[in-house]
Amino acid sequence: MPNQDLDPVQVMPALSDKEMDELDSFLMSDATSNEVMMLDCLDGYLTAIASSPMMLRSSEWLPRVWGPTNADAPTFDSDDQADKIIGLITRHRNAIVWNLDQEADHFEPVFDLNVYEGDEHEYIDGEMWAHGYMTGINMQQDSWKTLFESKHGPVALQPIRLLGSADVRPEEEELTKTPAQREKLSKPIPESVAWIYKFWAPQRRAAAELSSGKPAELGTLKISRNAACICGSGRKYKKCCGVSTAQE
């Protein structure tokens, strides 16, 4: 089977509608376990992996697509089928990276659309997408610590956390019970994704330099404390999102 590691990310075309349907069909087939990520959940998961402060190899993130245990690994009909499906997932991940890098402010998640009996409105529902995103974060929780402790990070993450985290307070669960509530929380998620992706950009650049063998100054491993804060507040990083880091 070919090496699917993505370091560096290759520029590949995004999946066509036909290819997305093919991937969706496989994920829903008997070849996968009940724990496999469906397409919207997978999209959220891959977005978190693409947005994280450090690059992961496919051998690190791919197994979790199928489920939390080794027993959840899919049953492929052949090596050709395995190559095809893993290739589709790889290309989708690459397309997410490319889109975030080029046009983060115009990112479009793969959300579910639901219609309910007696209600003509088609509701956007990012709950499973958010669950995938939070799964991606939980795989590298220690690496995300700076964002959790920053001033604006928890605010940006809030709609994703409320929809996708299993660790929410009872009063927070009340905010996600109805389709209208879930749609309201889903709509700001693209903006949150863009903010989080930009937040980790300096760390990803530093990691890319290190992995390529280029010398990296120690200072490039962190956001310059005198630089303008990435949240767009207009204040210096050390006076804004970097406050908690300075207190460590």
mmCIF file of C-alpha atoms in Angstrom:
data_model
loop_
_atom_site.group_PDB
_atom_site.id
_atom_site.type_symbol
_atom_site.label_atom_id
_atom_site.label_comp_id
_atom_site.label_asym_id
_atom_site.label_seq_id
_atom_site.Cartn_x
_atom_site.Cartn_y
_atom_site.Cartn_z
ATOM 1 C CA MET A 1 0.000 0.000 0.000
ATOM 2 C CA PRO A 2 1.460 3.431 -0.866
ATOM 3 C CA ASN A 3 2.664 5.746 1.865
ATOM 4 C CA GLN A 4 -0.195 8.150 2.688
ATOM 5 C CA ASP A 5 1.762 10.419 5.033
ATOM 6 C CA LEU A 6 1.174 14.064 4.200
ATOM 7 C CA ASP A 7 4.316 15.866 5.209
ATOM 8 C CA PRO A 8 4.407 18.133 3.274
ATOM 9 C CA VAL A 9 0.804 18.362 2.054
ATOM 10 C CA GLN A 10 0.446 17.674 -1.645
ATOM 11 C CA VAL A 11 -1.781 19.835 -3.810
ATOM 12 C CA MET A 12 -4.568 17.595 -5.045
ATOM 13 C CA PRO A 13 -8.003 18.347 -6.483
ATOM 14 C CA ALA A 14 -10.907 18.302 -4.054
ATOM 15 C CA LEU A 15 -13.173 15.273 -4.200
ATOM 16 C CA SER A 16 -15.889 15.423 -6.817
ATOM 17 C CA ASP A 17 -19.521 14.862 -5.839
ATOM 18 C CA LYS A 18 -19.214 11.346 -7.223
ATOM 19 C CA GLU A 19 -16.126 10.638 -5.132
ATOM 20 C CA MET A 20 -17.765 12.062 -2.020
ATOM 21 C CA ASP A 21 -20.728 9.750 -2.613
ATOM 22 C CA GLU A 22 -18.353 6.804 -3.057
ATOM 23 C CA LEU A 23 -16.605 7.577 0.221
ATOM 24 C CA ASP A 24 -19.931 8.121 1.972
ATOM 25 C CA SER A 25 -21.238 4.772 0.703
ATOM 26 C CA PHE A 26 -18.176 2.935 1.979
ATOM 27 C CA LEU A 27 -18.395 4.551 5.417
ATOM 28 C CA MET A 28 -22.038 3.469 5.681
ATOM 29 C CA SER A 29 -21.390 -0.054 4.383
ATOM 30 C CA ASP A 30 -21.067 -3.311 6.303
ATOM 31 C CA ALA A 31 -17.310 -3.144 5.717
ATOM 32 C CA THR A 32 -17.032 -0.654 8.594
ATOM 33 C CA SER A 33 -17.977 -0.868 12.268
ATOM 34 C CA ASN A 34 -20.742 1.021 14.019
ATOM 35 C CA GLU A 35 -18.054 3.339 15.399
ATOM 36 C CA VAL A 36 -16.843 4.644 12.029
ATOM 37 C CA MET A 37 -17.052 8.368 11.339
ATOM 38 C CA MET A 38 -19.750 9.353 8.861
ATOM 39 C CA LEU A 39 -18.924 11.966 6.238
ATOM 40 C CA ASP A 40 -19.884 15.064 8.271
ATOM 41 C CA CYS A 41 -18.080 13.768 11.365
ATOM 42 C CA LEU A 42 -15.047 12.863 9.248
ATOM 43 C CA ASP A 43 -14.974 16.355 7.750
ATOM 44 C CA GLY A 44 -14.933 17.899 11.231
ATOM 45 C CA TYR A 45 -12.238 15.501 12.398
ATOM 46 C CA LEU A 46 -9.991 16.186 9.417
ATOM 47 C CA THR A 47 -10.535 19.927 9.849
ATOM 48 C CA ALA A 48 -9.282 19.715 13.438
ATOM 49 C CA ILE A 49 -6.279 17.642 12.326
ATOM 50 C CA ALA A 50 -5.531 20.205 9.599
ATOM 51 C CA SER A 51 -5.932 23.117 12.035
ATOM 52 C CA SER A 52 -3.832 21.713 14.867
ATOM 53 C CA PRO A 53 -0.531 23.214 16.080
ATOM 54 C CA MET A 54 1.459 20.223 14.869
ATOM 55 C CA MET A 55 1.267 18.036 11.772
ATOM 56 C CA LEU A 56 0.295 14.412 12.289
ATOM 57 C CA ARG A 57 1.210 11.548 10.017
ATOM 58 C CA SER A 58 -1.615 9.502 8.553
ATOM 59 C CA SER A 59 -0.545 6.550 10.697
ATOM 60 C CA GLU A 60 -1.442 8.691 13.716
ATOM 61 C CA TRP A 61 -4.825 10.081 12.653
ATOM 62 C CA LEU A 62 -6.220 7.555 10.160
ATOM 63 C CA PRO A 63 -7.006 4.662 12.566
ATOM 64 C CA ARG A 64 -9.387 6.879 14.580
ATOM 65 C CA VAL A 65 -11.525 7.393 11.456
ATOM 66 C CA TRP A 66 -12.649 3.764 11.714
ATOM 67 C CA GLY A 67 -13.307 3.838 15.460
ATOM 68 C CA PRO A 68 -11.646 4.071 18.879
ATOM 69 C CA THR A 69 -10.230 0.523 18.903
ATOM 70 C CA ASN A 70 -8.186 -1.676 16.569
ATOM 71 C CA ALA A 71 -11.195 -3.981 16.293
ATOM 72 C CA ASP A 72 -13.000 -1.203 14.378
ATOM 73 C CA ALA A 73 -10.655 -1.437 11.392
ATOM 74 C CA PRO A 74 -12.611 -1.883 8.139
ATOM 75 C CA THR A 75 -12.712 -5.009 6.019
ATOM 76 C CA PHE A 76 -11.554 -4.121 2.527
ATOM 77 C CA ASP A 77 -12.364 -6.378 -0.414
ATOM 78 C CA SER A 78 -8.881 -5.911 -1.842
ATOM 79 C CA ASP A 79 -5.719 -3.840 -1.610
ATOM 80 C CA ASP A 80 -7.016 -1.801 -4.526
ATOM 81 C CA GLN A 81 -10.147 -0.900 -2.607
ATOM 82 C CA ALA A 82 -8.088 0.001 0.474
ATOM 83 C CA ASP A 83 -5.855 2.239 -1.623
ATOM 84 C CA LYS A 84 -8.883 3.889 -3.215
ATOM 85 C CA ILE A 85 -10.761 4.638 0.022
ATOM 86 C CA ILE A 86 -7.702 5.764 1.973
ATOM 87 C CA GLY A 87 -6.699 7.846 -1.032
ATOM 88 C CA LEU A 88 -10.094 9.580 -1.004
ATOM 89 C CA ILE A 89 -9.790 10.358 2.713
ATOM 90 C CA THR A 90 -6.240 11.600 2.176
ATOM 91 C CA ARG A 91 -7.282 13.858 -0.688
ATOM 92 C CA HIS A 92 -10.165 15.253 1.328
ATOM 93 C CA ARG A 93 -7.801 16.061 4.177
ATOM 94 C CA ASN A 94 -5.386 17.713 1.742
ATOM 95 C CA ALA A 95 -8.195 19.762 0.218
ATOM 96 C CA ILE A 96 -9.190 20.995 3.679
ATOM 97 C CA VAL A 97 -5.601 22.031 4.392
ATOM 98 C CA TRP A 98 -5.356 23.797 1.046
ATOM 99 C CA ASN A 99 -8.671 25.620 1.472
ATOM 100 C CA LEU A 100 -7.807 26.767 4.975
ATOM 101 C CA ASP A 101 -4.378 27.927 3.874
ATOM 102 C CA GLN A 102 -5.696 29.843 0.870
ATOM 103 C CA GLU A 103 -9.135 31.025 1.983
ATOM 104 C CA ALA A 104 -9.698 30.310 5.663
ATOM 105 C CA ASP A 105 -12.344 33.023 5.908
ATOM 106 C CA HIS A 106 -14.448 31.249 3.273
ATOM 107 C CA PHE A 107 -14.207 27.720 4.632
ATOM 108 C CA GLU A 108 -17.327 25.575 4.156
ATOM 109 C CA PRO A 109 -17.764 22.617 6.537
ATOM 110 C CA VAL A 110 -19.733 19.530 5.514
ATOM 111 C CA PHE A 111 -22.790 19.931 7.723
ATOM 112 C CA ASP A 112 -25.883 17.772 7.853
ATOM 113 C CA LEU A 113 -29.210 19.190 6.667
ATOM 114 C CA ASN A 114 -32.368 17.996 8.404
ATOM 115 C CA VAL A 115 -36.071 18.402 7.710
ATOM 116 C CA TYR A 116 -38.658 17.575 10.357
ATOM 117 C CA GLU A 117 -42.271 16.548 9.906
ATOM 118 C CA GLY A 118 -44.607 19.511 10.034
ATOM 119 C CA ASP A 119 -41.760 22.000 9.610
ATOM 120 C CA GLU A 120 -40.826 23.258 6.136
ATOM 121 C CA HIS A 121 -37.490 24.709 7.265
ATOM 122 C CA GLU A 122 -34.316 22.815 6.352
ATOM 123 C CA TYR A 123 -32.088 23.030 9.406
ATOM 124 C CA ILE A 124 -28.293 23.175 9.302
ATOM 125 C CA ASP A 125 -26.976 20.765 11.915
ATOM 126 C CA GLY A 126 -23.270 20.782 12.742
ATOM 127 C CA GLU A 127 -23.536 18.462 15.732
ATOM 128 C CA MET A 128 -21.775 15.441 14.208
ATOM 129 C CA TRP A 129 -19.254 17.676 12.425
ATOM 130 C CA ALA A 130 -18.446 19.275 15.782
ATOM 131 C CA HIS A 131 -18.150 15.845 17.403
ATOM 132 C CA GLY A 132 -15.516 14.966 14.806
ATOM 133 C CA TYR A 133 -13.665 18.229 15.399
ATOM 134 C CA MET A 134 -13.613 17.691 19.169
ATOM 135 C CA THR A 135 -12.355 14.135 18.618
ATOM 136 C CA GLY A 136 -9.451 15.612 16.665
ATOM 137 C CA ILE A 137 -8.695 18.048 19.482
ATOM 138 C CA ASN A 138 -8.902 15.356 22.159
ATOM 139 C CA MET A 139 -6.243 13.336 20.335
ATOM 140 C CA GLN A 140 -3.762 16.164 20.973
ATOM 141 C CA GLN A 141 -5.240 17.891 24.001
ATOM 142 C CA ASP A 142 -1.895 18.847 25.531
ATOM 143 C CA SER A 143 -0.823 20.507 22.278
ATOM 144 C CA TRP A 144 -3.969 22.671 22.294
ATOM 145 C CA LYS A 145 -3.400 23.962 25.829
ATOM 146 C CA THR A 146 -2.298 27.447 24.743
ATOM 147 C CA LEU A 147 -5.555 27.977 22.860
ATOM 148 C CA PHE A 148 -7.646 26.765 25.807
ATOM 149 C CA GLU A 149 -5.887 29.252 28.079
ATOM 150 C CA SER A 150 -5.883 32.185 25.669
ATOM 151 C CA LYS A 151 -8.343 35.035 25.981
ATOM 152 C CA HIS A 152 -10.274 34.482 22.765
ATOM 153 C CA GLY A 153 -9.633 30.795 22.061
ATOM 154 C CA PRO A 154 -12.427 29.436 24.293
ATOM 155 C CA VAL A 155 -14.833 31.946 22.737
ATOM 156 C CA ALA A 156 -13.953 30.808 19.213
ATOM 157 C CA LEU A 157 -14.236 27.165 20.220
ATOM 158 C CA GLN A 158 -17.513 27.605 22.105
ATOM 159 C CA PRO A 159 -20.057 26.663 19.386
ATOM 160 C CA ILE A 160 -17.993 23.625 18.384
ATOM 161 C CA ARG A 161 -17.572 22.553 22.005
ATOM 162 C CA LEU A 162 -21.256 22.947 22.845
ATOM 163 C CA LEU A 163 -22.332 20.877 19.847
ATOM 164 C CA GLY A 164 -19.592 18.285 19.832
ATOM 165 C CA SER A 165 -18.173 17.725 23.294
ATOM 166 C CA ALA A 166 -19.379 14.986 25.626
ATOM 167 C CA ASP A 167 -18.158 17.076 28.559
ATOM 168 C CA VAL A 168 -20.770 19.836 28.829
ATOM 169 C CA ARG A 169 -22.703 21.028 31.842
ATOM 170 C CA PRO A 170 -26.450 20.282 32.144
ATOM 171 C CA GLU A 171 -27.304 23.933 31.556
ATOM 172 C CA GLU A 172 -25.193 23.880 28.385
ATOM 173 C CA GLU A 173 -27.064 20.831 27.105
ATOM 174 C CA GLU A 174 -30.203 22.951 27.143
ATOM 175 C CA LEU A 175 -28.638 25.111 24.410
ATOM 176 C CA THR A 176 -28.511 22.259 21.872
ATOM 177 C CA LYS A 177 -31.821 20.430 22.267
ATOM 178 C CA THR A 178 -33.822 21.849 19.367
ATOM 179 C CA PRO A 179 -33.009 21.971 15.642
ATOM 180 C CA ALA A 180 -33.186 25.768 15.745
ATOM 181 C CA GLN A 181 -30.686 25.900 18.615
ATOM 182 C CA ARG A 182 -28.255 23.587 16.832
ATOM 183 C CA GLU A 183 -28.559 25.617 13.639
ATOM 184 C CA LYS A 184 -27.860 28.823 15.560
ATOM 185 C CA LEU A 185 -24.664 27.314 16.994
ATOM 186 C CA SER A 186 -23.658 25.801 13.644
ATOM 187 C CA LYS A 187 -23.708 29.048 11.670
ATOM 188 C CA PRO A 188 -20.700 30.722 13.377
ATOM 189 C CA ILE A 189 -18.543 27.583 13.134
ATOM 190 C CA PRO A 190 -16.843 28.534 9.826
ATOM 191 C CA GLU A 191 -15.659 31.775 11.437
ATOM 192 C CA SER A 192 -14.418 29.799 14.463
ATOM 193 C CA VAL A 193 -12.528 27.378 12.220
ATOM 194 C CA ALA A 194 -10.789 30.251 10.431
ATOM 195 C CA TRP A 195 -9.794 31.899 13.711
ATOM 196 C CA ILE A 196 -8.416 28.688 15.191
ATOM 197 C CA TYR A 197 -6.514 27.844 12.010
ATOM 198 C CA LYS A 198 -4.831 31.268 12.061
ATOM 199 C CA PHE A 199 -4.106 30.980 15.790
ATOM 200 C CA TRP A 200 -1.886 27.954 15.241
ATOM 201 C CA ALA A 201 -0.282 29.182 12.002
ATOM 202 C CA PRO A 202 3.049 30.245 13.623
ATOM 203 C CA GLN A 203 3.462 26.872 15.336
ATOM 204 C CA ARG A 204 2.700 24.980 12.142
ATOM 205 C CA ARG A 205 5.236 27.062 10.208
ATOM 206 C CA ALA A 206 7.885 26.392 12.844
ATOM 207 C CA ALA A 207 7.091 22.660 12.834
ATOM 208 C CA ALA A 208 7.323 22.598 9.032
ATOM 209 C CA GLU A 209 10.750 24.262 9.183
ATOM 210 C CA LEU A 210 11.991 21.767 11.728
ATOM 211 C CA SER A 211 10.685 18.769 9.784
ATOM 212 C CA SER A 212 12.277 20.048 6.571
ATOM 213 C CA GLY A 213 15.666 20.285 8.237
ATOM 214 C CA LYS A 214 15.833 24.078 8.067
ATOM 215 C CA PRO A 215 17.249 25.789 11.151
ATOM 216 C CA ALA A 216 14.566 27.467 13.246
ATOM 217 C CA GLU A 217 15.254 30.105 15.850
ATOM 218 C CA LEU A 218 13.828 29.236 19.241
ATOM 219 C CA GLY A 219 11.693 32.359 19.115
ATOM 220 C CA THR A 220 9.874 31.185 15.991
ATOM 221 C CA LEU A 221 8.340 28.325 17.918
ATOM 222 C CA LYS A 222 5.976 30.787 19.579
ATOM 223 C CA ILE A 223 4.000 33.799 18.490
ATOM 224 C CA SER A 224 6.053 36.968 18.947
ATOM 225 C CA ARG A 225 4.717 38.613 22.079
ATOM 226 C CA ASN A 226 5.052 42.079 20.554
ATOM 227 C CA ALA A 227 3.250 41.115 17.345
ATOM 228 C CA ALA A 228 -0.350 42.130 16.705
ATOM 229 C CA CYS A 229 -2.678 39.534 18.186
ATOM 230 C CA ILE A 230 -4.027 37.046 15.666
ATOM 231 C CA CYS A 231 -7.567 37.503 16.999
ATOM 232 C CA GLY A 232 -7.768 40.883 15.282
ATOM 233 C CA SER A 233 -8.296 42.919 18.448
ATOM 234 C CA GLY A 234 -5.589 45.409 17.426
ATOM 235 C CA ARG A 235 -3.664 44.837 20.659
ATOM 236 C CA LYS A 236 -0.282 43.157 21.038
ATOM 237 C CA TYR A 237 -0.350 39.394 21.495
ATOM 238 C CA LYS A 238 1.222 39.671 24.975
ATOM 239 C CA LYS A 239 -1.619 41.988 26.059
ATOM 240 C CA CYS A 240 -4.371 39.842 24.554
ATOM 241 C CA CYS A 241 -4.433 36.089 23.791
ATOM 242 C CA GLY A 242 -0.878 35.706 25.125
ATOM 243 C CA VAL A 243 -1.729 36.881 28.634
ATOM 244 C CA SER A 244 -2.144 33.377 30.073
ATOM 245 C CA THR A 245 1.094 32.214 28.466
ATOM 246 C CA ALA A 246 3.012 35.082 30.025
ATOM 247 C CA GLN A 247 1.751 34.080 33.464
ATOM 248 C CA GLU A 248 3.045 30.513 33.194
#
